[in-house]
Tab-separated table of C-alpha atoms and ligand atoms in Angstrom:
chain	number	residue	atom	x	y	z
W	1	MET	CA	-4.672	115.189	21.464
W	2	THR	CA	-6.392	111.892	20.476
W	3	THR	CA	-8.973	112.133	17.813
W	4	VAL	CA	-11.673	109.497	17.912
W	5	LEU	CA	-14.245	109.047	15.163
W	6	ILE	CA	-17.477	106.966	16.058
W	7	THR	CA	-20.142	105.790	13.933
W	8	GLY	CA	-23.706	105.463	15.181
W	9	ALA	CA	-22.862	108.037	17.996
W	10	ASN	CA	-26.374	109.653	18.659
W	11	ARG	CA	-27.553	106.884	20.986
W	12	GLY	CA	-26.522	103.618	22.862
W	13	LEU	CA	-22.924	102.477	22.987
W	14	GLY	CA	-21.820	105.108	20.470
W	15	LEU	CA	-23.126	108.141	22.355
W	16	GLU	CA	-21.436	106.595	25.532
W	17	PHE	CA	-18.007	106.215	23.618
W	18	ALA	CA	-18.393	109.942	22.677
W	19	ARG	CA	-19.317	110.946	26.097
W	20	GLN	CA	-16.411	109.125	27.666
W	21	TYR	CA	-13.685	110.071	25.054
W	22	ALA	CA	-14.841	113.659	25.265
W	23	ALA	CA	-14.683	113.697	29.124
W	24	ASP	CA	-11.196	112.418	28.867
W	25	GLY	CA	-10.166	115.241	26.695
W	26	ALA	CA	-10.134	113.515	23.162
W	27	GLU	CA	-11.336	115.362	20.150
W	28	VAL	CA	-14.510	113.409	19.255
W	29	ILE	CA	-16.046	113.206	15.777
W	30	GLY	CA	-19.521	111.805	16.435
W	31	CYS	CA	-21.084	110.328	13.243
W	32	CYS	CA	-24.884	109.790	12.861
W	33	ARG	CA	-27.499	109.505	10.294
W	34	ASN	CA	-29.704	112.527	11.241
W	35	PRO	CA	-27.433	115.176	12.997
W	36	ALA	CA	-30.526	117.312	13.235
W	37	ALA	CA	-32.027	114.908	15.743
W	38	ALA	CA	-28.885	114.125	17.555
W	39	ASP	CA	-29.473	116.397	20.549
W	40	LYS	CA	-27.717	114.202	23.092
W	41	LEU	CA	-24.545	114.012	20.868
W	42	ALA	CA	-24.680	117.728	20.101
W	43	ASP	CA	-25.105	118.668	23.959
W	44	LEU	CA	-21.554	116.921	24.538
W	45	GLY	CA	-20.101	119.769	22.422
W	46	VAL	CA	-18.299	117.402	20.020
W	47	ARG	CA	-17.991	117.828	16.300
W	48	VAL	CA	-20.973	115.972	14.603
W	49	GLU	CA	-20.846	114.714	11.100
W	50	GLN	CA	-23.616	113.079	8.943
W	51	LEU	CA	-22.999	109.398	7.888
W	52	ASP	CA	-25.080	106.697	6.809
W	53	VAL	CA	-22.823	103.695	6.602
W	54	THR	CA	-24.516	102.083	3.903
W	55	ASP	CA	-24.505	105.128	1.564
W	56	ALA	CA	-21.365	105.527	-0.498
W	57	GLU	CA	-22.305	109.176	-1.113
W	58	SER	CA	-22.706	110.008	2.608
W	59	VAL	CA	-19.246	108.272	3.179
W	60	ALA	CA	-17.787	110.359	0.292
W	61	ARG	CA	-19.095	113.565	1.878
W	62	LEU	CA	-17.645	112.628	5.042
W	63	CYS	CA	-14.343	112.025	3.460
W	64	VAL	CA	-14.367	115.506	1.955
W	65	ALA	CA	-15.339	117.031	5.397
W	66	LEU	CA	-12.441	115.308	7.087
W	67	ALA	CA	-9.953	116.045	4.348
W	68	ASP	CA	-6.583	114.974	5.925
W	69	THR	CA	-7.490	115.148	9.575
W	70	PRO	CA	-5.639	112.611	11.216
W	71	ILE	CA	-7.886	109.908	13.000
W	72	ASP	CA	-6.240	107.957	15.983
W	73	ILE	CA	-9.043	105.768	16.677
W	74	LEU	CA	-11.965	104.759	14.473
W	75	ILE	CA	-14.763	103.091	15.956
W	76	ALA	CA	-17.299	101.346	13.607
W	77	ASN	CA	-20.080	100.966	16.083
W	78	ALA	CA	-23.264	101.348	14.077
W	79	GLY	CA	-25.424	98.377	13.848
W	80	PHE	CA	-28.744	96.877	13.413
W	81	TYR	CA	-30.437	93.809	14.938
W	82	GLY	CA	-32.146	92.922	11.827
W	83	PRO	CA	-35.895	92.259	10.579
W	84	GLU	CA	-38.516	90.552	12.514
W	85	ALA	CA	-38.158	87.435	10.274
W	86	GLN	CA	-34.629	85.905	10.331
W	87	ASP	CA	-34.996	82.522	11.279
W	88	ALA	CA	-34.649	78.994	9.706
W	89	ASP	CA	-38.188	78.676	8.637
W	90	LEU	CA	-38.894	82.422	7.582
W	91	ALA	CA	-36.716	85.036	6.508
W	92	ASP	CA	-37.201	88.601	5.214
W	93	PHE	CA	-34.576	88.594	2.703
W	94	ASP	CA	-34.705	92.318	1.953
W	95	GLY	CA	-34.148	93.108	5.705
W	96	PHE	CA	-31.348	90.261	5.639
W	97	ILE	CA	-29.521	92.189	2.921
W	98	GLU	CA	-29.954	95.430	4.818
W	99	THR	CA	-28.564	93.938	7.953
W	100	PHE	CA	-25.521	92.846	6.019
W	101	ARG	CA	-25.226	96.319	4.515
W	102	ILE	CA	-25.228	97.921	8.009
W	103	ASN	CA	-23.252	95.458	10.046
W	104	SER	CA	-20.783	93.859	7.410
W	105	LEU	CA	-20.338	96.153	4.559
W	106	GLY	CA	-20.755	99.474	6.358
W	107	PRO	CA	-17.684	98.977	8.534
W	108	LEU	CA	-15.524	98.006	5.458
W	109	MET	CA	-16.813	101.039	3.434
W	110	VAL	CA	-16.024	103.388	6.281
W	111	ALA	CA	-12.634	101.865	7.103
W	112	GLN	CA	-11.586	101.799	3.382
W	113	ALA	CA	-12.640	105.551	2.835
W	114	LEU	CA	-10.686	106.665	6.054
W	115	LYS	CA	-7.831	104.460	5.766
W	116	LEU	CA	-5.482	107.352	4.829
W	117	ASN	CA	-6.846	109.402	7.966
W	118	LEU	CA	-6.133	106.597	10.108
W	119	MET	CA	-2.434	106.131	8.791
W	120	GLY	CA	-2.051	109.900	9.407
W	121	GLY	CA	-2.904	109.316	13.058
W	122	ARG	CA	-0.622	108.326	16.034
W	123	ASP	CA	-2.484	105.169	17.190
W	124	LYS	CA	-3.697	103.782	14.019
W	125	LYS	CA	-6.420	101.753	15.670
W	126	LEU	CA	-9.490	100.464	13.808
W	127	VAL	CA	-12.162	99.235	16.253
W	128	VAL	CA	-15.223	97.015	15.068
W	129	ILE	CA	-18.036	96.515	17.479
W	130	THR	CA	-19.062	93.103	16.754
W	131	SER	CA	-21.094	90.684	18.695
W	132	LYS	CA	-20.581	87.319	20.471
W	133	MET	CA	-23.719	86.249	18.358
W	134	GLY	CA	-21.351	86.167	15.439
W	135	SER	CA	-19.519	83.239	17.001
W	136	ILE	CA	-20.265	80.039	15.238
W	137	SER	CA	-18.535	77.893	17.897
W	138	ASP	CA	-20.786	79.519	20.607
W	139	SER	CA	-24.150	79.692	19.026
W	140	SER	CA	-27.408	78.794	20.357
W	141	GLY	CA	-29.098	79.421	16.909
W	142	GLY	CA	-31.854	81.826	15.751
W	143	PHE	CA	-31.422	85.533	14.727
W	144	LEU	CA	-29.684	84.411	11.584
W	145	ALA	CA	-29.258	87.847	9.942
W	146	TYR	CA	-27.713	89.422	12.859
W	147	ARG	CA	-25.501	86.425	13.699
W	148	SER	CA	-24.266	85.875	9.989
W	149	SER	CA	-23.857	89.590	9.564
W	150	LYS	CA	-21.427	89.842	12.537
W	151	ALA	CA	-19.746	86.481	11.614
W	152	ALA	CA	-19.059	88.257	8.234
W	153	LEU	CA	-17.897	91.417	10.030
W	154	ASN	CA	-15.422	89.291	12.141
W	155	MET	CA	-14.071	87.798	8.792
W	156	ILE	CA	-13.770	91.213	7.272
W	157	ALA	CA	-12.119	92.774	10.324
W	158	HIS	CA	-9.605	89.811	10.620
W	159	GLY	CA	-8.724	90.322	6.807
W	160	LEU	CA	-8.360	94.015	7.530
W	161	ALA	CA	-5.978	93.250	10.498
W	162	LEU	CA	-3.856	91.026	8.287
W	163	ALA	CA	-3.756	93.252	5.128
W	164	TRP	CA	-3.160	96.418	6.817
W	165	LYS	CA	-0.418	95.418	9.341
W	166	LYS	CA	1.975	96.514	6.741
W	167	ASN	CA	0.444	100.095	7.182
W	168	GLY	CA	0.714	100.100	10.932
W	169	ILE	CA	-2.949	99.629	11.347
W	170	LYS	CA	-4.237	97.659	14.358
W	171	VAL	CA	-7.799	96.079	14.426
W	172	ALA	CA	-9.762	95.313	17.458
W	173	ILE	CA	-12.902	93.083	17.102
W	174	LEU	CA	-14.797	93.563	20.145
W	175	HIS	CA	-18.006	92.216	21.784
W	176	PRO	CA	-19.566	94.818	24.214
W	177	GLY	CA	-21.197	92.292	26.421
W	178	TRP	CA	-25.233	92.418	26.548
W	179	VAL	CA	-26.058	95.838	27.203
W	180	ARG	CA	-28.826	97.964	28.141
W	181	THR	CA	-29.549	99.945	24.988
W	182	ASP	CA	-32.383	100.139	22.369
W	183	MET	CA	-30.810	97.023	21.000
W	184	GLY	CA	-29.873	95.110	24.031
W	185	GLY	CA	-33.150	95.889	25.935
W	186	SER	CA	-33.817	96.765	29.433
W	187	SER	CA	-33.208	93.323	30.819
W	188	ALA	CA	-29.655	93.286	29.722
W	189	PRO	CA	-27.109	92.924	32.515
W	190	GLN	CA	-24.477	95.580	31.575
W	191	SER	CA	-24.715	99.391	31.554
W	192	VAL	CA	-23.488	101.301	28.885
W	193	SER	CA	-21.042	102.991	31.042
W	194	GLU	CA	-19.611	99.745	32.358
W	195	SER	CA	-19.393	98.219	28.830
W	196	VAL	CA	-17.753	101.318	27.181
W	197	SER	CA	-15.203	101.778	30.024
W	198	GLY	CA	-14.141	98.143	29.401
W	199	LEU	CA	-14.141	98.511	25.708
W	200	ARG	CA	-11.850	101.653	26.018
W	201	ASP	CA	-9.498	99.640	28.071
W	202	ARG	CA	-9.234	97.066	25.299
W	203	ILE	CA	-8.949	99.679	22.906
W	204	ALA	CA	-5.934	101.503	25.023
W	205	GLU	CA	-4.186	97.937	25.344
W	206	LEU	CA	-4.469	96.994	21.513
W	207	TRP	CA	-1.023	96.277	20.145
W	208	PRO	CA	0.284	94.537	16.880
W	209	GLY	CA	0.215	91.193	18.853
W	210	SER	CA	-3.599	91.455	19.669
W	211	SER	CA	-4.625	92.914	16.548
W	212	GLY	CA	-7.300	90.742	14.649
W	213	HIS	CA	-8.307	88.935	17.848
W	214	PHE	CA	-11.960	88.348	18.789
W	215	ILE	CA	-12.380	89.441	22.531
W	216	ASP	CA	-15.042	90.780	24.853
W	217	TYR	CA	-14.976	94.028	26.765
W	218	GLN	CA	-13.401	92.360	29.766
W	219	GLY	CA	-10.523	90.962	27.604
W	220	ASN	CA	-11.700	87.365	27.162
W	221	GLU	CA	-10.817	85.699	23.967
W	222	ILE	CA	-14.077	84.401	21.927
W	223	GLY	CA	-13.990	81.485	19.764
W	224	TRP	CA	-14.806	82.199	15.976
Z	1	LIG	N1	-26.480	96.216	22.981
Z	1	LIG	C1	-26.082	95.006	23.123
Z	1	LIG	O1	-26.422	94.228	23.906
Z	1	LIG	C2	-25.121	94.785	21.965
Z	1	LIG	C3	-24.619	93.438	22.097
Z	1	LIG	C4	-23.494	92.961	21.222
Z	1	LIG	C5	-23.169	93.869	20.096
Z	1	LIG	N2	-23.718	95.161	20.003
Z	1	LIG	C6	-23.280	95.821	18.955
Z	1	LIG	O2	-22.931	97.182	19.550
Z	1	LIG	C7	-23.234	98.385	18.537
Z	1	LIG	C8	-24.057	99.350	19.133
Z	1	LIG	O3	-25.329	98.800	19.582
Z	1	LIG	P1	-26.311	99.588	20.470
Z	1	LIG	O4	-26.621	98.573	21.479
Z	1	LIG	O5	-25.681	100.795	21.071
Z	1	LIG	O6	-27.457	99.688	19.618
Z	1	LIG	P2	-28.548	100.828	19.247
Z	1	LIG	O7	-28.960	101.446	20.589
Z	1	LIG	O8	-29.629	100.010	18.528
Z	1	LIG	O9	-27.894	101.927	18.419
Z	1	LIG	C9	-27.517	101.554	17.111
Z	1	LIG	C10	-26.814	102.901	16.468
Z	1	LIG	O10	-26.485	102.466	15.176
Z	1	LIG	C11	-26.847	103.511	14.328
Z	1	LIG	N3	-27.195	103.047	12.852
Z	1	LIG	C12	-27.929	102.082	12.451
Z	1	LIG	N4	-28.010	101.925	11.185
Z	1	LIG	C13	-27.203	102.827	10.741
Z	1	LIG	C14	-26.502	103.407	9.392
Z	1	LIG	N5	-27.092	102.692	8.197
Z	1	LIG	N6	-25.712	104.289	9.291
Z	1	LIG	C15	-25.256	104.960	10.554
Z	1	LIG	N7	-25.673	104.579	11.786
Z	1	LIG	C16	-26.438	103.577	11.607
Z	1	LIG	C17	-28.289	103.957	14.868
Z	1	LIG	O11	-28.578	105.217	14.372
Z	1	LIG	P3	-30.207	105.734	14.205
Z	1	LIG	O12	-30.542	106.387	15.669
Z	1	LIG	O13	-29.990	106.597	13.072
Z	1	LIG	O14	-30.860	104.524	13.935
Z	1	LIG	C18	-27.784	104.021	16.259
Z	1	LIG	O15	-26.839	105.138	16.442
Z	1	LIG	C19	-23.852	97.584	17.214
Z	1	LIG	O16	-22.941	97.306	16.383
Z	1	LIG	C20	-24.431	96.396	17.938
Z	1	LIG	O17	-24.522	95.290	17.030
Z	1	LIG	C21	-24.644	95.593	21.030
């Protein structure tokens, strides 16, 4: 049985990942900041674990709870769109740093902490949910905290793909499209189910030759 661990699994894309993998018979470990309020995740009947990706103690507690449980697919999905003020002329710097802590450093902290669990898994797939908004070559500007945190995430994930190749770990750097979630808003063109089923196809076809590539949920390569 495939074991999939998902961060930010209580709503949005993370919840849909949990729903689809559970429906396929995978063993899902859904992580969220506040399990007591994660009713939709609990209703799926999956294992729920507390995890704030910015909190080293929370990450350490998750490691203890998992012990040597093998993880086939680790999906670093939790994300934050950033503070109100994040533009060229006005920036909320504390909010900026929080955005980096969630979007850039969070996935690295979780991946490092669970590396041995991933190495013990069959698939050894690390998935980071990034955004096309992290592309410098295809940017219309604005939203500097979010964009730069995802650009940093892309570099970190690319670095992990290079460094952990020797450990057999493959890294997918995936853009989900513009999706109707709390973050994406109601006018986004893609549904969560459409996005996540595309992302799952990309995860299924991930192999050493595609590790470290920046692609969207439909498999199109995105410029850095
Ligand atoms: N929706 C889009 O159009 C779109 C486009 C490109 C990329 N993405 C990326 O896709 C991923 C999922 O986005 P979404 O649209 O599903 O967003 P969402 O609906 O806003 O959900 C964000 C999730 O991240 C969790 N989270 C935030 N900070 C966290 C922390 N410190 N520790 C643990 N969990 C935390 C939230 O938990 P709480 O409920 O506790 O806040 C929530 O579960 C994000 O990485 C996002 O950047 C989304």
